[in-house]
PDB file of C-alpha atoms in Angstrom:
ATOM      1  CA  MET A   1     -55.849 -74.660   5.409  1.00  0.00           C
ATOM      2  CA  SER A   2     -54.118 -77.818   3.779  1.00  0.00           C
ATOM      3  CA  ASP A   3     -52.380 -80.309   5.872  1.00  0.00           C
ATOM      4  CA  VAL A   4     -48.805 -79.190   4.429  1.00  0.00           C
ATOM      5  CA  ARG A   5     -49.060 -76.096   5.801  1.00  0.00           C
ATOM      6  CA  ALA A   6     -50.051 -76.549   9.597  1.00  0.00           C
ATOM      7  CA  PRO A   7     -46.408 -77.684  10.129  1.00  0.00           C
ATOM      8  CA  VAL A   8     -44.986 -74.560   8.739  1.00  0.00           C
ATOM      9  CA  TYR A   9     -47.444 -72.229  10.555  1.00  0.00           C
ATOM     10  CA  ALA A  10     -46.443 -74.358  13.947  1.00  0.00           C
ATOM     11  CA  ALA A  11     -42.689 -74.276  13.237  1.00  0.00           C
ATOM     12  CA  LEU A  12     -42.868 -70.120  12.726  1.00  0.00           C
ATOM     13  CA  SER A  13     -45.523 -69.836  15.791  1.00  0.00           C
ATOM     14  CA  ALA A  14     -42.976 -71.807  18.064  1.00  0.00           C
ATOM     15  CA  LEU A  15     -40.330 -69.516  17.067  1.00  0.00           C
ATOM     16  CA  GLY A  16     -42.444 -66.648  17.560  1.00  0.00           C
ATOM     17  CA  ILE A  17     -42.140 -65.475  13.895  1.00  0.00           C
ATOM     18  CA  GLN A  18     -44.953 -63.207  12.833  1.00  0.00           C
ATOM     19  CA  TYR A  19     -46.389 -63.976   9.409  1.00  0.00           C
ATOM     20  CA  ASP A  20     -48.960 -62.779   7.111  1.00  0.00           C
ATOM     21  CA  VAL A  21     -50.609 -65.201   4.378  1.00  0.00           C
ATOM     22  CA  PHE A  22     -51.988 -64.655   0.949  1.00  0.00           C
ATOM     23  CA  GLU A  23     -54.285 -67.098  -0.704  1.00  0.00           C
ATOM     24  CA  HIS A  24     -54.044 -67.367  -4.850  1.00  0.00           C
ATOM     25  CA  PRO A  25     -54.507 -70.081  -7.445  1.00  0.00           C
ATOM     26  CA  PRO A  26     -52.020 -72.987  -7.838  1.00  0.00           C
ATOM     27  CA  VAL A  27     -48.449 -71.615  -9.357  1.00  0.00           C
ATOM     28  CA  PHE A  28     -45.658 -73.511 -10.626  1.00  0.00           C
ATOM     29  CA  THR A  29     -42.843 -71.131 -11.977  1.00  0.00           C
ATOM     30  CA  GLY A  30     -41.614 -67.937 -10.271  1.00  0.00           C
ATOM     31  CA  GLU A  31     -42.935 -66.063 -13.179  1.00  0.00           C
ATOM     32  CA  GLU A  32     -46.523 -66.982 -12.462  1.00  0.00           C
ATOM     33  CA  ALA A  33     -46.453 -66.832  -9.058  1.00  0.00           C
ATOM     34  CA  ALA A  34     -44.717 -62.773  -9.718  1.00  0.00           C
ATOM     35  CA  LEU A  35     -48.524 -62.726 -11.162  1.00  0.00           C
ATOM     36  CA  HIS A  36     -49.730 -62.912  -7.662  1.00  0.00           C
ATOM     37  CA  TRP A  37     -47.227 -61.400  -5.949  1.00  0.00           C
ATOM     38  CA  ALA A  38     -47.339 -57.842  -7.377  1.00  0.00           C
ATOM     39  CA  ALA A  39     -49.649 -56.828  -4.692  1.00  0.00           C
ATOM     40  CA  ILE A  40     -47.785 -58.238  -2.004  1.00  0.00           C
ATOM     41  CA  PRO A  41     -45.355 -55.960   0.170  1.00  0.00           C
ATOM     42  CA  GLY A  42     -42.207 -58.119  -0.151  1.00  0.00           C
ATOM     43  CA  ALA A  43     -39.465 -59.798  -2.229  1.00  0.00           C
ATOM     44  CA  ALA A  44     -40.602 -62.165  -4.541  1.00  0.00           C
ATOM     45  CA  VAL A  45     -37.938 -65.259  -4.020  1.00  0.00           C
ATOM     46  CA  LYS A  46     -37.909 -68.449  -5.857  1.00  0.00           C
ATOM     47  CA  ASN A  47     -36.264 -71.767  -4.703  1.00  0.00           C
ATOM     48  CA  LEU A  48     -34.346 -74.024  -6.310  1.00  0.00           C
ATOM     49  CA  PHE A  49     -33.662 -77.915  -5.237  1.00  0.00           C
ATOM     50  CA  LEU A  50     -30.546 -79.341  -6.759  1.00  0.00           C
ATOM     51  CA  ARG A  51     -28.187 -81.802  -6.253  1.00  0.00           C
ATOM     52  CA  ASN A  52     -24.585 -83.017  -7.382  1.00  0.00           C
ATOM     53  CA  LYS A  53     -23.655 -84.968  -9.852  1.00  0.00           C
ATOM     54  CA  LYS A  54     -23.359 -88.134  -7.674  1.00  0.00           C
ATOM     55  CA  GLY A  55     -26.519 -87.545  -6.129  1.00  0.00           C
ATOM     56  CA  ASP A  56     -25.091 -87.709  -2.638  1.00  0.00           C
ATOM     57  CA  ARG A  57     -25.705 -83.919  -1.731  1.00  0.00           C
ATOM     58  CA  HIS A  58     -28.351 -81.857  -2.113  1.00  0.00           C
ATOM     59  CA  TYR A  59     -28.783 -77.934  -2.176  1.00  0.00           C
ATOM     60  CA  LEU A  60     -31.763 -75.921  -1.701  1.00  0.00           C
ATOM     61  CA  VAL A  61     -30.784 -72.184  -3.518  1.00  0.00           C
ATOM     62  CA  ILE A  62     -32.813 -69.355  -2.662  1.00  0.00           C
ATOM     63  CA  LEU A  63     -32.712 -66.058  -4.417  1.00  0.00           C
ATOM     64  CA  GLY A  64     -34.630 -63.436  -5.757  1.00  0.00           C
ATOM     65  CA  ILE A  65     -37.454 -63.956  -8.796  1.00  0.00           C
ATOM     66  CA  GLU A  66     -35.700 -61.360 -10.930  1.00  0.00           C
ATOM     67  CA  LYS A  67     -32.269 -63.150 -10.951  1.00  0.00           C
ATOM     68  CA  GLN A  68     -31.059 -66.375 -12.873  1.00  0.00           C
ATOM     69  CA  ALA A  69     -28.842 -69.072 -11.363  1.00  0.00           C
ATOM     70  CA  ASP A  70     -25.633 -69.714 -13.441  1.00  0.00           C
ATOM     71  CA  LEU A  71     -25.574 -73.605 -12.095  1.00  0.00           C
ATOM     72  CA  ARG A  72     -21.429 -73.548 -13.231  1.00  0.00           C
ATOM     73  CA  GLN A  73     -20.912 -70.455 -11.019  1.00  0.00           C
ATOM     74  CA  LEU A  74     -22.537 -71.899  -8.734  1.00  0.00           C
ATOM     75  CA  VAL A  75     -20.590 -75.071  -8.559  1.00  0.00           C
ATOM     76  CA  LYS A  76     -17.387 -73.020  -8.076  1.00  0.00           C
ATOM     77  CA  VAL A  77     -19.282 -71.281  -5.118  1.00  0.00           C
ATOM     78  CA  VAL A  78     -20.081 -74.474  -3.340  1.00  0.00           C
ATOM     79  CA  GLY A  79     -17.390 -76.586  -4.312  1.00  0.00           C
ATOM     80  CA  ASP A  80     -18.877 -79.371  -5.911  1.00  0.00           C
ATOM     81  CA  ASP A  81     -19.578 -81.018  -9.340  1.00  0.00           C
ATOM     82  CA  ARG A  82     -22.083 -80.624 -11.814  1.00  0.00           C
ATOM     83  CA  LEU A  83     -25.149 -79.453 -10.286  1.00  0.00           C
ATOM     84  CA  SER A  84     -28.891 -80.446 -11.544  1.00  0.00           C
ATOM     85  CA  PHE A  85     -32.391 -79.694 -10.365  1.00  0.00           C
ATOM     86  CA  GLY A  86     -33.413 -82.517  -8.083  1.00  0.00           C
ATOM     87  CA  SER A  87     -36.254 -85.309  -9.161  1.00  0.00           C
ATOM     88  CA  PRO A  88     -39.850 -84.725  -8.193  1.00  0.00           C
ATOM     89  CA  GLU A  89     -38.676 -88.127  -5.505  1.00  0.00           C
ATOM     90  CA  ARG A  90     -35.774 -86.742  -3.882  1.00  0.00           C
ATOM     91  CA  LEU A  91     -37.737 -83.166  -3.530  1.00  0.00           C
ATOM     92  CA  GLN A  92     -40.386 -85.193  -1.602  1.00  0.00           C
ATOM     93  CA  ARG A  93     -37.647 -87.195  -0.122  1.00  0.00           C
ATOM     94  CA  TYR A  94     -35.715 -84.660   1.581  1.00  0.00           C
ATOM     95  CA  LEU A  95     -38.160 -81.164   1.804  1.00  0.00           C
ATOM     96  CA  GLY A  96     -41.134 -83.094   1.815  1.00  0.00           C
ATOM     97  CA  VAL A  97     -42.480 -80.856  -0.931  1.00  0.00           C
ATOM     98  CA  THR A  98     -43.887 -81.677  -4.499  1.00  0.00           C
ATOM     99  CA  PRO A  99     -42.678 -79.698  -7.585  1.00  0.00           C
ATOM    100  CA  GLY A 100     -44.060 -76.293  -7.581  1.00  0.00           C
ATOM    101  CA  SER A 101     -44.091 -76.122  -3.967  1.00  0.00           C
ATOM    102  CA  VAL A 102     -40.514 -75.529  -3.052  1.00  0.00           C
ATOM    103  CA  SER A 103     -39.945 -73.480   0.072  1.00  0.00           C
ATOM    104  CA  PRO A 104     -37.207 -73.230   2.936  1.00  0.00           C
ATOM    105  CA  PHE A 105     -40.021 -74.280   4.707  1.00  0.00           C
ATOM    106  CA  GLY A 106     -39.499 -77.862   3.761  1.00  0.00           C
ATOM    107  CA  LEU A 107     -36.348 -77.781   5.937  1.00  0.00           C
ATOM    108  CA  ILE A 108     -38.443 -78.514   8.580  1.00  0.00           C
ATOM    109  CA  HIS A 109     -38.846 -82.399   7.057  1.00  0.00           C
ATOM    110  CA  ASP A 110     -35.060 -82.447   6.482  1.00  0.00           C
ATOM    111  CA  THR A 111     -34.465 -84.229  10.111  1.00  0.00           C
ATOM    112  CA  THR A 112     -31.080 -85.026   8.937  1.00  0.00           C
ATOM    113  CA  HIS A 113     -29.995 -81.712   8.134  1.00  0.00           C
ATOM    114  CA  SER A 114     -28.848 -82.981   4.268  1.00  0.00           C
ATOM    115  CA  VAL A 115     -29.584 -80.120   2.548  1.00  0.00           C
ATOM    116  CA  ARG A 116     -26.862 -77.434   2.264  1.00  0.00           C
ATOM    117  CA  VAL A 117     -28.648 -74.236   2.095  1.00  0.00           C
ATOM    118  CA  ILE A 118     -27.005 -71.155  -0.415  1.00  0.00           C
ATOM    119  CA  VAL A 119     -29.019 -67.829   0.119  1.00  0.00           C
ATOM    120  CA  ASP A 120     -28.171 -65.210  -2.284  1.00  0.00           C
ATOM    121  CA  SER A 121     -26.808 -62.364  -0.032  1.00  0.00           C
ATOM    122  CA  ASP A 122     -29.036 -59.787  -1.630  1.00  0.00           C
ATOM    123  CA  LEU A 123     -31.804 -60.723   0.360  1.00  0.00           C
ATOM    124  CA  THR A 124     -30.504 -59.450   3.487  1.00  0.00           C
ATOM    125  CA  LYS A 125     -31.295 -55.801   2.022  1.00  0.00           C
ATOM    126  CA  ALA A 126     -35.425 -57.048   1.999  1.00  0.00           C
ATOM    127  CA  GLY A 127     -37.363 -55.908   4.819  1.00  0.00           C
ATOM    128  CA  ARG A 128     -39.907 -58.790   3.991  1.00  0.00           C
ATOM    129  CA  LEU A 129     -39.479 -61.882   1.703  1.00  0.00           C
ATOM    130  CA  ILE A 130     -42.566 -64.053   0.388  1.00  0.00           C
ATOM    131  CA  PHE A 131     -42.501 -68.104   0.153  1.00  0.00           C
ATOM    132  CA  HIS A 132     -44.746 -70.923  -0.247  1.00  0.00           C
ATOM    133  CA  PRO A 133     -45.685 -72.517   3.244  1.00  0.00           C
ATOM    134  CA  ASN A 134     -44.705 -75.741   1.244  1.00  0.00           C
ATOM    135  CA  ASP A 135     -47.945 -75.370  -0.545  1.00  0.00           C
ATOM    136  CA  ASN A 136     -48.166 -73.252  -3.969  1.00  0.00           C
ATOM    137  CA  THR A 137     -51.480 -72.445  -3.632  1.00  0.00           C
ATOM    138  CA  ALA A 138     -50.606 -69.390  -1.000  1.00  0.00           C
ATOM    139  CA  SER A 139     -47.684 -67.485   0.188  1.00  0.00           C
ATOM    140  CA  LEU A 140     -46.858 -66.258   3.251  1.00  0.00           C
ATOM    141  CA  THR A 141     -44.287 -62.946   4.152  1.00  0.00           C
ATOM    142  CA  ILE A 142     -42.140 -63.252   6.899  1.00  0.00           C
ATOM    143  CA  SER A 143     -39.195 -60.284   7.800  1.00  0.00           C
ATOM    144  CA  GLY A 144     -35.915 -60.644   6.402  1.00  0.00           C
ATOM    145  CA  ALA A 145     -34.461 -61.329  10.063  1.00  0.00           C
ATOM    146  CA  ASP A 146     -37.028 -63.509  11.198  1.00  0.00           C
ATOM    147  CA  PHE A 147     -35.918 -65.492   7.916  1.00  0.00           C
ATOM    148  CA  ALA A 148     -32.338 -65.629   9.238  1.00  0.00           C
ATOM    149  CA  ARG A 149     -33.482 -67.039  12.565  1.00  0.00           C
ATOM    150  CA  PHE A 150     -35.804 -69.348  10.717  1.00  0.00           C
ATOM    151  CA  LEU A 151     -32.947 -70.741   9.141  1.00  0.00           C
ATOM    152  CA  GLU A 152     -30.296 -71.024  12.054  1.00  0.00           C
ATOM    153  CA  ARG A 153     -32.831 -72.850  14.135  1.00  0.00           C
ATOM    154  CA  GLN A 154     -32.966 -75.518  11.416  1.00  0.00           C
ATOM    155  CA  GLY A 155     -29.755 -76.743  11.803  1.00  0.00           C
ATOM    156  CA  ASN A 156     -28.664 -76.985   7.931  1.00  0.00           C
ATOM    157  CA  VAL A 157     -25.892 -75.837   6.647  1.00  0.00           C
ATOM    158  CA  VAL A 158     -26.620 -72.092   5.536  1.00  0.00           C
ATOM    159  CA  ARG A 159     -24.050 -70.003   3.240  1.00  0.00           C
ATOM    160  CA  TRP A 160     -25.019 -66.062   2.247  1.00  0.00           C
ATOM    161  CA  VAL A 161     -23.322 -65.539  -1.082  1.00  0.00           C
ATOM    162  CA  ARG A 162     -23.591 -63.439  -3.751  1.00  0.00           C
ATOM    163  CA  VAL A 163     -25.605 -65.369  -6.732  1.00  0.00           C
TER     164      VAL A 163
END
């Protein structure tokens, strides 16, 4: 087990959240992950780490892998200025992960609750969701209800909106 996974598993276990883990080769995009997720029961999800123009606000956008995030529309939803992808350095500083391993479980490293979370409300229809455990060589599934509970316990601002 990778050292970056251990805190994720510990956080989920502490909340009494059951999960299943699936090993696979490293993946760096949602399209690559989809090849390995086809046999996994659950909704495939992608995670985007974004920052505003000034770089003083950061967002984790979580949506179904089949969707495209329109950043201009998302700006209107969040009420911020122009959004762009956060650098690998920002990603490491705020979520403790590297590109290709972005996951809501990175929020366990955001002790100042700086990252605002935007979740596509369509994901509430999914029974199980698929995420990386902060490592792109594995995926785990948890129930939609447990995912919502995990987010609630992290203390970050979370908004469920239609993306």
